[in-house]
XYZ file of C-alpha atoms in Angstrom:
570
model
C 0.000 0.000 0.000
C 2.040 3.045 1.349
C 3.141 4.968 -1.561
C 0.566 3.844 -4.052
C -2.585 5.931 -2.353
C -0.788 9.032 -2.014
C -3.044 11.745 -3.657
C -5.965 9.348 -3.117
C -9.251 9.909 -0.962
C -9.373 7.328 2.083
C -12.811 7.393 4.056
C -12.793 11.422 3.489
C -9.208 11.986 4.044
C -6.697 13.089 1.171
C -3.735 10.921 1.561
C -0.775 13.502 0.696
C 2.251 12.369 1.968
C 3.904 9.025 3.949
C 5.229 10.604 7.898
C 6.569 7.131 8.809
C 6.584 3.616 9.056
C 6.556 1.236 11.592
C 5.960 -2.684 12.576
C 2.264 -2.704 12.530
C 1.446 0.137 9.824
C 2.311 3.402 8.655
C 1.269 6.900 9.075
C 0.354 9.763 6.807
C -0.346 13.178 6.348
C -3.621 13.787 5.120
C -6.020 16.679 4.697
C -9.655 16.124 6.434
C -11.976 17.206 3.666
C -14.681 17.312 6.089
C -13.541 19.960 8.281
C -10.419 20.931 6.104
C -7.519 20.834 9.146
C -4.239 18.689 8.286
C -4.342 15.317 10.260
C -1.912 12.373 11.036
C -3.520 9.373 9.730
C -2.572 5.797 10.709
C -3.459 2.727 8.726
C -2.931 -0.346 10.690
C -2.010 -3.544 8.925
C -4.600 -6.146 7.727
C -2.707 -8.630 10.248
C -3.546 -6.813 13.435
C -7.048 -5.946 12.382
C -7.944 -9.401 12.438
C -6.699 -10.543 15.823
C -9.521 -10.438 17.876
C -7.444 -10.921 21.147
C -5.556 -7.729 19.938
C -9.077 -5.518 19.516
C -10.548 -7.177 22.734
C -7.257 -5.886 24.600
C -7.822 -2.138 22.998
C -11.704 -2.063 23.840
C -10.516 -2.948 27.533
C -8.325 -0.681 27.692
C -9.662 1.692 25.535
C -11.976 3.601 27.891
C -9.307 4.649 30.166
C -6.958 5.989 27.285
C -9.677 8.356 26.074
C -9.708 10.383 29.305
C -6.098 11.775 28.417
C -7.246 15.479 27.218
C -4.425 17.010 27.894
C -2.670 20.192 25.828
C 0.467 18.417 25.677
C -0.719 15.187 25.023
C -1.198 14.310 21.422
C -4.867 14.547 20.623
C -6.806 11.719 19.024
C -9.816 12.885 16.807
C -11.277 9.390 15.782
C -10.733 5.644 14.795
C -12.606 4.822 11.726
C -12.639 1.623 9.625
C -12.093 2.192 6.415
C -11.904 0.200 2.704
C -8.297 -0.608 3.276
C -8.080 -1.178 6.556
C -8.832 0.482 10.277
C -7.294 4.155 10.482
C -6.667 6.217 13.520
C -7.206 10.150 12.737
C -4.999 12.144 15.057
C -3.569 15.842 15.334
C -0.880 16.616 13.166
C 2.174 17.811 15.258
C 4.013 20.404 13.137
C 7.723 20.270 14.522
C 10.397 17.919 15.766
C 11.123 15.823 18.926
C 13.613 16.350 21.918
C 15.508 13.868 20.441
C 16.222 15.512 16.796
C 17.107 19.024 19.158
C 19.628 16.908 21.225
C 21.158 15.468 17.675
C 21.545 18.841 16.512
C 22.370 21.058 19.433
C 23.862 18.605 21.873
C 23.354 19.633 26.100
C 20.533 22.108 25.891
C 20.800 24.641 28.526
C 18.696 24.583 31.990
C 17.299 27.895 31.064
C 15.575 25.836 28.050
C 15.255 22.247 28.682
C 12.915 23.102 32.228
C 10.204 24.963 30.429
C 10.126 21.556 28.292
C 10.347 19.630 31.954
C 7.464 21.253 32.931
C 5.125 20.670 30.468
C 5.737 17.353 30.420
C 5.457 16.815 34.122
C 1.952 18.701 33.552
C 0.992 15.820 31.093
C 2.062 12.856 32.575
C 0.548 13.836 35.456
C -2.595 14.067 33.972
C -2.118 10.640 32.624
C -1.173 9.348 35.959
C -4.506 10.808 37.584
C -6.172 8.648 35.169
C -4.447 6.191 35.967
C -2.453 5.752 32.480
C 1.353 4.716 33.085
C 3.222 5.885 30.144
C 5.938 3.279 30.023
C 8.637 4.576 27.213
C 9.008 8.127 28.021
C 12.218 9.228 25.997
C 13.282 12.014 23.700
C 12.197 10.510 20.729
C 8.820 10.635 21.980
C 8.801 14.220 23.307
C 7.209 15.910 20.229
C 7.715 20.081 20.263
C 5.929 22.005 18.293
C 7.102 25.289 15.877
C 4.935 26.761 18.671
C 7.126 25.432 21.394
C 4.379 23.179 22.993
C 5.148 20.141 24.041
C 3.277 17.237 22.918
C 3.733 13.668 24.707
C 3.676 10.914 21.858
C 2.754 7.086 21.235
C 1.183 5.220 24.632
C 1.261 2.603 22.959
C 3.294 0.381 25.643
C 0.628 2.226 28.336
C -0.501 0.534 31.350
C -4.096 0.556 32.645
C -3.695 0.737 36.218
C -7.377 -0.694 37.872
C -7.607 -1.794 41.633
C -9.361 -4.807 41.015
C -8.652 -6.502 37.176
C -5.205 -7.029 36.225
C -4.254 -5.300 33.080
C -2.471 -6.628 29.989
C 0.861 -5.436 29.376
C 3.468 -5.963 26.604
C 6.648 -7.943 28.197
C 9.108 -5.495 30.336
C 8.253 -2.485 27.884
C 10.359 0.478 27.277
C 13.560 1.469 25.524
C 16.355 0.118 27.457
C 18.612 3.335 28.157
C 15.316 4.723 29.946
C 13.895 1.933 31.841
C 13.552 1.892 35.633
C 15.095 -0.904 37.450
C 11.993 -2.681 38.428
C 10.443 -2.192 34.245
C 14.140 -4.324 33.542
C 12.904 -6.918 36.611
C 9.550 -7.403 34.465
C 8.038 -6.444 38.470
C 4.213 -6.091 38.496
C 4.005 -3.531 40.169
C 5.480 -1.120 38.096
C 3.555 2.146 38.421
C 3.738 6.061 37.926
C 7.331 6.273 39.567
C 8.872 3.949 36.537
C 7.776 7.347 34.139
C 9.263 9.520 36.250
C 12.744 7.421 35.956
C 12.334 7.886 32.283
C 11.310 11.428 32.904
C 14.563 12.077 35.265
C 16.763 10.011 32.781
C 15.389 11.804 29.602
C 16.441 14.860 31.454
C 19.753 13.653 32.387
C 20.689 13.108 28.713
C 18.795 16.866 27.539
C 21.187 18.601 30.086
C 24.489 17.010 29.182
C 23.382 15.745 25.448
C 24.270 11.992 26.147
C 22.813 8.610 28.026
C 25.383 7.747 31.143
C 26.642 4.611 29.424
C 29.257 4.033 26.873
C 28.484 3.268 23.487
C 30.643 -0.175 23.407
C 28.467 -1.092 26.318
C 26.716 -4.536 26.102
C 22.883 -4.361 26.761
C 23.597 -7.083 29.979
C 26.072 -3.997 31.513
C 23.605 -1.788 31.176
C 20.884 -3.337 32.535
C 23.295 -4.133 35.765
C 24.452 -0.348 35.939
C 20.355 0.535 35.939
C 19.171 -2.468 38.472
C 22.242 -1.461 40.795
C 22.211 2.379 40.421
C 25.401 2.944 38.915
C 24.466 5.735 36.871
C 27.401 8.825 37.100
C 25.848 12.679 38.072
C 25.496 14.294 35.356
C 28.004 16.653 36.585
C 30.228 14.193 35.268
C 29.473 15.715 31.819
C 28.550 18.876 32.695
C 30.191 20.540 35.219
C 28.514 23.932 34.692
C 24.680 22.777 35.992
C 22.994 23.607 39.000
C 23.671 21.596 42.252
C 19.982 21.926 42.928
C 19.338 20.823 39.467
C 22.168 18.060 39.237
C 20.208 17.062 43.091
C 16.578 16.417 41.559
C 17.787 14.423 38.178
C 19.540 12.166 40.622
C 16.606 11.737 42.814
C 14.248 10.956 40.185
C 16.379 8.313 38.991
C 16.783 6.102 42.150
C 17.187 2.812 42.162
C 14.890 2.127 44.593
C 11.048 3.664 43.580
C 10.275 4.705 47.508
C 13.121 7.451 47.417
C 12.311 9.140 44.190
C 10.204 11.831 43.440
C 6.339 10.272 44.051
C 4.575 12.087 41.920
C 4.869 14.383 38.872
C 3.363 17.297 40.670
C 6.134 16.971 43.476
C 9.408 16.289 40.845
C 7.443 20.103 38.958
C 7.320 21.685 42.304
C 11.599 20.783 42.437
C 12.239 22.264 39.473
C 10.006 25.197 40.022
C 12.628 25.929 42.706
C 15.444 26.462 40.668
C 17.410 28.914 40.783
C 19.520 29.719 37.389
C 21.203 32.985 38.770
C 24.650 31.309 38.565
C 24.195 29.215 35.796
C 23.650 31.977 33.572
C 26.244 34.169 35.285
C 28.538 31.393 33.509
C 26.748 30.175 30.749
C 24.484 32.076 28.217
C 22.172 29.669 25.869
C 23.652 30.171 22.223
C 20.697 27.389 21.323
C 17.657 30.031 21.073
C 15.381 31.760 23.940
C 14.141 29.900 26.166
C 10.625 28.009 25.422
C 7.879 29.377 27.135
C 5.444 26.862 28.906
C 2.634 26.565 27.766
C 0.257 24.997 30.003
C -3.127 26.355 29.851
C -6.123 24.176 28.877
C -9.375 25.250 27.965
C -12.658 23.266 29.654
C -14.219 20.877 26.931
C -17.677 22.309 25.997
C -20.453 19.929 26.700
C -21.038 20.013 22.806
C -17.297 18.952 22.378
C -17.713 16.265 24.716
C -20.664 15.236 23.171
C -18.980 14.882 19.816
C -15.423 13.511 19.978
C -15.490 11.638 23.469
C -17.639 8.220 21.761
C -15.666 8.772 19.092
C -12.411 8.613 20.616
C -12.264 6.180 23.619
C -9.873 4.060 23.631
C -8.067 4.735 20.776
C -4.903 5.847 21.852
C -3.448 2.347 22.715
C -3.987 1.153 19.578
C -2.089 4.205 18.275
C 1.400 3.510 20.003
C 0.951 -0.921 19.634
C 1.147 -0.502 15.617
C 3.697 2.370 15.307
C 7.216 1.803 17.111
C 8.607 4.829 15.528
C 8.032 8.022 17.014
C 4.847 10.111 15.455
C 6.849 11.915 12.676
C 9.590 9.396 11.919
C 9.552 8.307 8.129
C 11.253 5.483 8.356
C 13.778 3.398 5.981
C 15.199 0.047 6.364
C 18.786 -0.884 6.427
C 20.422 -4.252 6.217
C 24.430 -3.964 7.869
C 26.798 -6.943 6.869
C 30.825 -6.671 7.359
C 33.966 -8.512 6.492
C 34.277 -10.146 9.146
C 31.175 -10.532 10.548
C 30.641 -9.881 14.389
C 31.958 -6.161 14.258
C 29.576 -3.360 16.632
C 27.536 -1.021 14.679
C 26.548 2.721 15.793
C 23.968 4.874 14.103
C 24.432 8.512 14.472
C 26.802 7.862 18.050
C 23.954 4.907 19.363
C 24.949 1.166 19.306
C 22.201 -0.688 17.428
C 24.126 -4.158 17.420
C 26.967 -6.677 15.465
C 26.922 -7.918 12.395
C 25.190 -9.155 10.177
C 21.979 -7.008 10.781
C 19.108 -7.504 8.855
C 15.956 -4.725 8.655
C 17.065 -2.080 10.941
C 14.244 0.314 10.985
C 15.609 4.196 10.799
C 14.679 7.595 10.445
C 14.767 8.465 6.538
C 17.164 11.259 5.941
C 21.279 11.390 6.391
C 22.633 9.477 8.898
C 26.367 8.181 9.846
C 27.123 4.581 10.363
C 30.190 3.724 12.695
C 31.459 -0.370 11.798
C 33.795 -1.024 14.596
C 35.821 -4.338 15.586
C 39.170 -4.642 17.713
C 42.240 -4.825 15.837
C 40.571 -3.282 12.799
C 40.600 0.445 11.167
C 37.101 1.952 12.508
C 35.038 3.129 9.335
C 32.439 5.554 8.886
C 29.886 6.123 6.169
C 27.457 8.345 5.526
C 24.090 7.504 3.817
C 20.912 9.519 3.043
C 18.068 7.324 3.385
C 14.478 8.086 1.293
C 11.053 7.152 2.675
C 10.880 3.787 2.345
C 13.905 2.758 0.964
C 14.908 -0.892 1.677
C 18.902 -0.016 1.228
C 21.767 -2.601 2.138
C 25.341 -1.423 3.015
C 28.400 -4.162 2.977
C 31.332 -2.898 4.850
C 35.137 -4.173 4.388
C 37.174 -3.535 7.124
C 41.516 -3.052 7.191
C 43.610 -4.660 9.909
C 45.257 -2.104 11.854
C 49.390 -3.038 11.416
C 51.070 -5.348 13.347
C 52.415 -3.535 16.681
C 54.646 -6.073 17.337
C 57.783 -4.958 15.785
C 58.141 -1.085 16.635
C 56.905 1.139 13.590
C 60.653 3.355 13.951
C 62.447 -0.363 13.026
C 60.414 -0.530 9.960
C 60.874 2.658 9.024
C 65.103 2.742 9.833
C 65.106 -0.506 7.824
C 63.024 0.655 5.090
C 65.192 3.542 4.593
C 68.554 1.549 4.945
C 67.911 -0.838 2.229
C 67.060 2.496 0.081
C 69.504 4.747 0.895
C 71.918 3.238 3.576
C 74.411 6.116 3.344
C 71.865 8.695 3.730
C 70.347 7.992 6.692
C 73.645 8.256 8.501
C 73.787 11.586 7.286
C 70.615 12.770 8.572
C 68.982 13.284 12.043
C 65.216 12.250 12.892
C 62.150 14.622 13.020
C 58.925 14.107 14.502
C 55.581 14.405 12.612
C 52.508 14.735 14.859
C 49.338 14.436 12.602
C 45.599 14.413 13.114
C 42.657 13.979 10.901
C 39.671 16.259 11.426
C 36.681 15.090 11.435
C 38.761 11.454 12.445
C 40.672 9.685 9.836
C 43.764 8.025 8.492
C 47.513 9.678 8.403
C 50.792 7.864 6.557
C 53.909 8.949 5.976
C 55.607 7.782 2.831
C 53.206 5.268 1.501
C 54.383 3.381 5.776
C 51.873 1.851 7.974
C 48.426 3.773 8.325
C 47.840 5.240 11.647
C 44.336 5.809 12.746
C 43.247 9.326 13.253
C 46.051 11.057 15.658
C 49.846 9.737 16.004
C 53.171 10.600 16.493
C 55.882 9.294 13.713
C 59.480 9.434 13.671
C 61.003 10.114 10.103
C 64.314 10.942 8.437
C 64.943 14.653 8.080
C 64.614 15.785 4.956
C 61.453 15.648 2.248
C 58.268 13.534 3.281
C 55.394 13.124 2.040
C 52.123 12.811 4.257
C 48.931 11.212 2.987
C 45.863 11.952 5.412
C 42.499 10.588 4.818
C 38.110 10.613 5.566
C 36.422 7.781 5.160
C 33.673 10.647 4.147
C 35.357 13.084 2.317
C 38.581 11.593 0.741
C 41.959 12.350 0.802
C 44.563 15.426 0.975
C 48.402 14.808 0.433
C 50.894 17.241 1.266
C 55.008 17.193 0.983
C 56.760 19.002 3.794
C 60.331 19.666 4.842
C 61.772 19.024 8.330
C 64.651 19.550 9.505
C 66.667 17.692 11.974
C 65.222 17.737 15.627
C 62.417 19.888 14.496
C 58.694 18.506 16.085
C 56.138 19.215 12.972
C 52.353 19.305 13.717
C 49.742 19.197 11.461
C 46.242 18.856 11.383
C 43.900 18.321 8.171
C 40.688 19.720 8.575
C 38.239 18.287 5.768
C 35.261 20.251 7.106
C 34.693 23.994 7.458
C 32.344 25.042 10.451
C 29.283 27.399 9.341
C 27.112 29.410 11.621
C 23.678 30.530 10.183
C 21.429 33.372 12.153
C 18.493 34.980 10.986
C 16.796 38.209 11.797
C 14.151 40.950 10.251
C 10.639 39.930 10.977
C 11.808 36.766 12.079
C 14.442 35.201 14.338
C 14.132 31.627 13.084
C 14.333 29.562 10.375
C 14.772 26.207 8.548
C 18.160 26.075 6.774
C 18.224 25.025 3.487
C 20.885 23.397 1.861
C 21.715 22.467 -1.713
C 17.669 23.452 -2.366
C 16.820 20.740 0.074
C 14.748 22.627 3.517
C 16.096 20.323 6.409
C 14.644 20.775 9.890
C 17.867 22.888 11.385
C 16.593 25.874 13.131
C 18.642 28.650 13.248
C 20.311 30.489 15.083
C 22.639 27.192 14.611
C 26.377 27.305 15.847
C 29.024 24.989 14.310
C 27.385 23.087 11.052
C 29.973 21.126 9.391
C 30.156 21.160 5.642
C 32.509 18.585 3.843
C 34.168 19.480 0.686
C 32.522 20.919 -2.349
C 30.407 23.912 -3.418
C 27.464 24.302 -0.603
C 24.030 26.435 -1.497
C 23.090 28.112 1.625
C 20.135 29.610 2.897
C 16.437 29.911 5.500
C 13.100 29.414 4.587
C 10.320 30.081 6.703
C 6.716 29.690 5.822
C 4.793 32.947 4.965
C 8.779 34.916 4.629
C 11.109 35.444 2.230
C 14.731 35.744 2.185
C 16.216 38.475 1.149
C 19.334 37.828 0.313
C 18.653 34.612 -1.627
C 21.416 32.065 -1.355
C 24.654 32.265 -0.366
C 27.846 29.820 -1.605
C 30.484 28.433 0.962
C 33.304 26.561 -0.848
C 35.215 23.775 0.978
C 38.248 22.082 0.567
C 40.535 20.368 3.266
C 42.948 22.493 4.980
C 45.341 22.952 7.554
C 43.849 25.284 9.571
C 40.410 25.399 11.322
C 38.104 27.335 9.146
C 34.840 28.502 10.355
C 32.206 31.207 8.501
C 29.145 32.728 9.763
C 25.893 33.773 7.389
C 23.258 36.603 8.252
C 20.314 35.851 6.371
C 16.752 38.598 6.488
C 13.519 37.077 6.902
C 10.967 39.448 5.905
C 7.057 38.715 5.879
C 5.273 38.288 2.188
């Protein structure tokens, strides 16, 4: 299905574009013809349509979902059963999540990331006084909107919490990095404390723009670290935050449930309390202003109720059991094989497994792809993924050189056999090279060293090969003389910052033509070699001065540019 009813009419609603993709169906965008508004529609899959255990579970549980009419909950407007399957109409969030700002900007300041805290605090709490658990609160499903609201996404790993019936739930739950310690135990009694773990370890990683375990770790170490509360204070990463700040993360991620906060209304009054005089007196945001909170909800009118309460119980469980990509993911799949087999994989900094791996689900767009194994030169590749794409990438990977003889012997004997007389007439130099972003350096056609490294050459002419798995290579001959310590670093990116002003202080960089979701003001965006078409686009604005060019090439010094661009309304 997917891509062929694009443009078509579904039960009223004009299909117009695919927004992602996930085990159990796929959502689109689609205009409601009725009512004309812009919708997120998802189609569930044939397969799950006709299990009747699954619909008995969502009528039971149904009910209690519906209550959640929250502001910062995402809203659902109706679950209709169409000629190609059932389809769940719900709002269509118009930004990006926590997760995608993280990506970008890396620690968000305290200043920003508690007006986020706040809001959702003010929506799971809601959920919790109707007794809805959450279960896999994380960044990626922490929609904010171009507005700066907050919107909590997919419940679809929600627990009914009832005094009497026991509830159906859907194994431990959760995304691993996130779970409490008593979600990893499978426990039974998990309740509204396990969200505000997630909450308090969602926060940890929006403060110093990182989870507290390493990326080679296994997922048995990091369940331990969780179950036995060896998580590091986030002043491990970021020395600069709060005490009172750094105080409440670490309470709301305790081990044991009875010592953290015990409800979201008591973690909101924390951070209500702090105080960001001396943060800011060392730190000032670079990211943006602050978010405002925006809290306020307006009393349903008995008409409203009246008209989209039937309609909409119970339909948000089934909205998070068929999607397991957050609610504005378009997804791509991606089969990962290397030579040899067995090596760790990262995508974008996050280990996703060894190899082989077959039908990894990711986020369409670009994306960088780490294969790593001991003893082995790391590589890195960059793909750009398209809605839907079924791609495959085969990776070869080069033996790092034998240390067991000393690289210097290799080189002395290398040379003697060439030119025995002159290396008695010479001294030794020292070469220390880097790659930037990291690489390969050689001297001479010798042994590759990966990334950084200190060689020991002849005096005299050499010639120095450094290389990017991404961007190429860049050779360069230099003289040194006896004695003389050379470094060098190739730099194969150039650093841009983009700001925007006039009517408007934000924007959506565009590059090449192509609008991506960068806001600006943006600090820092690496370009790689080539001829790069800069510039902001903004909905209802137009730039006034157009596009600019930046031109890269690798060099040996640390190039960065900055672009104004004018927004100015139409």
């Amino acid at each position: 299905m997917q891509s062929s009813i694009i443009g078509k009419i579904v039960d009223n609603y004009e299909i117009t574009a695919i927004l992602g993709k996930g085990g159990m169906g796929v959502v689109y965008k689609a205009k409601d013809m009725t009512l004309d508004r812009v919708v997120a529609l998802k189609m569930m899959d044939d397969n799950f349509a006709r299990d009747e255990e699954f619909l008995k579970r969502f009528k039971s549980e149904a009910k209690a979902l519906a209550k959640l009419q929250n502001p910062n909950i995402v809203s659902v407007f109706a679950l209709r059963e169409t000629e190609i399957g059932f389809a769940l109409v719900m709002e269509f969030v118009d930004g990006n999540t926590l997760a995608d700002r993280i990506r970008l900007q890396g620690a968000i300041p305290p200043a920003i990331a508690l007006p986020i805290f706040k809001q959702l605090l003010i929506a799971l709490g809601d959920a919790h006084r109707n007794n809805v658990i959450h279960r896999d609160i994380k960044p990626g499903n922490v929609m904010i909107t171009s507005d700066n609201v907050v919107k909590v996404t997919d419940f679809g790993l929600a627990k009914i919490q009832q005094v009497i019936n026991a509830t159906v739930t859907m194994g431990t739950g959760g995304t691993l990095y996130y779970m409490s310690p008593e979600q990893i135990r499978a426990l039974a009694n998990v309740d509204a404390r396990g969200d505000i773990y997630s909450l308090g370890m969602t926060l940890y990683e929006t403060l110093t723009g990182r989870v507290p375990f390493e990326t080679d770790a296994t997922d048995f170490d990091i369940r331990q670290k969780i179950v036995e509360g060896k998580i590091p204070s986030p002043e491990k990463f970021n020395p600069a935050l709060p005490k009172d700040l750094v105080q409440i993360v670490m309470k709301s991620i305790h081990r044991d449930p009875n010592k953290r906060f015990q409800t979201c209304a008591e973690m909101l009054e924390g951070l209500s309390k702090v105080d960001l005089k001396r943060y800011n007196g060392k730190h000032t945001p670079t990211t943006g202003e602050p978010l405002p909170v925006r809290v306020k909800a307006s009393p349903l009118s008995p008409f409203r109720l009246k008209v989209y309460l039937p309609v909409a119980l119970g339909v948000l469980l089934i909205a998070g059991y068929f999607l397991v990509q957050p609610l504005l993911t378009s997804s791509a799949t991606l089969s990962i094989d290397s030579d040899p087999a067995g090596s760790k994989v990262l995508v974008d900094g996050t280990l996703i497994g060894t190899t082989p791996i077959k039908n990894y689900s990711a986020a369409a767009g670009n994306m960088t792809v780490r294969v790593d194994r001991e003893g082995y030169f790391v590589r890195d590749t960059t793909l750009s993924l398209k809605e839907g794409e079924n791609s495959a990438l085969s990776i070869v990977l080069t033996k790092l050189p034998d240390r067991s003889s000393p690289p210097l012997e290799e080189k002395k004997n290398s040379i003697v056999t060439e030119k025995p007389k002159a290396v008695a007439s010479v001294g030794m130099a020292t070469l220390r090279l880097k790659v930037e972003p990291k690489g390969i350096v050689s001297v001479d056609g010798g042994a590759k060293s990966n990334n950084e490294n200190e060689f020991q050459v002849t005096a005299g002419e050499r010639s120095i090969l450094f290389e990017n798995p991404k961007y190429g290579s860049k050779r360069i001959t230099v003289n040194v003389r006896p004695g003389e310590i050379k470094q060098l670093t190739c730099y194969f990116e150039t650093y841009v910052s983009i700001v925007a002003s006039g009517d408007a202080a934000w924007g959506l960089v565009v590059i090449d033509g192509k609008t991506t979701d960068v806001q600006t003001p943006i600090d820092g965006l690496p370009f790689g070699p080539g001829k790069h078409r800069i510039s902001v686009a903004k909905i209802g604005f137009e730039t006034v001065e157009g596009e600019k060019i930046v031109n890269v090439a690798p060099s040996f010094e640390k190039k960065t540019e900055r672009l104004a661009f004018t927004l100015k309304r139409k």
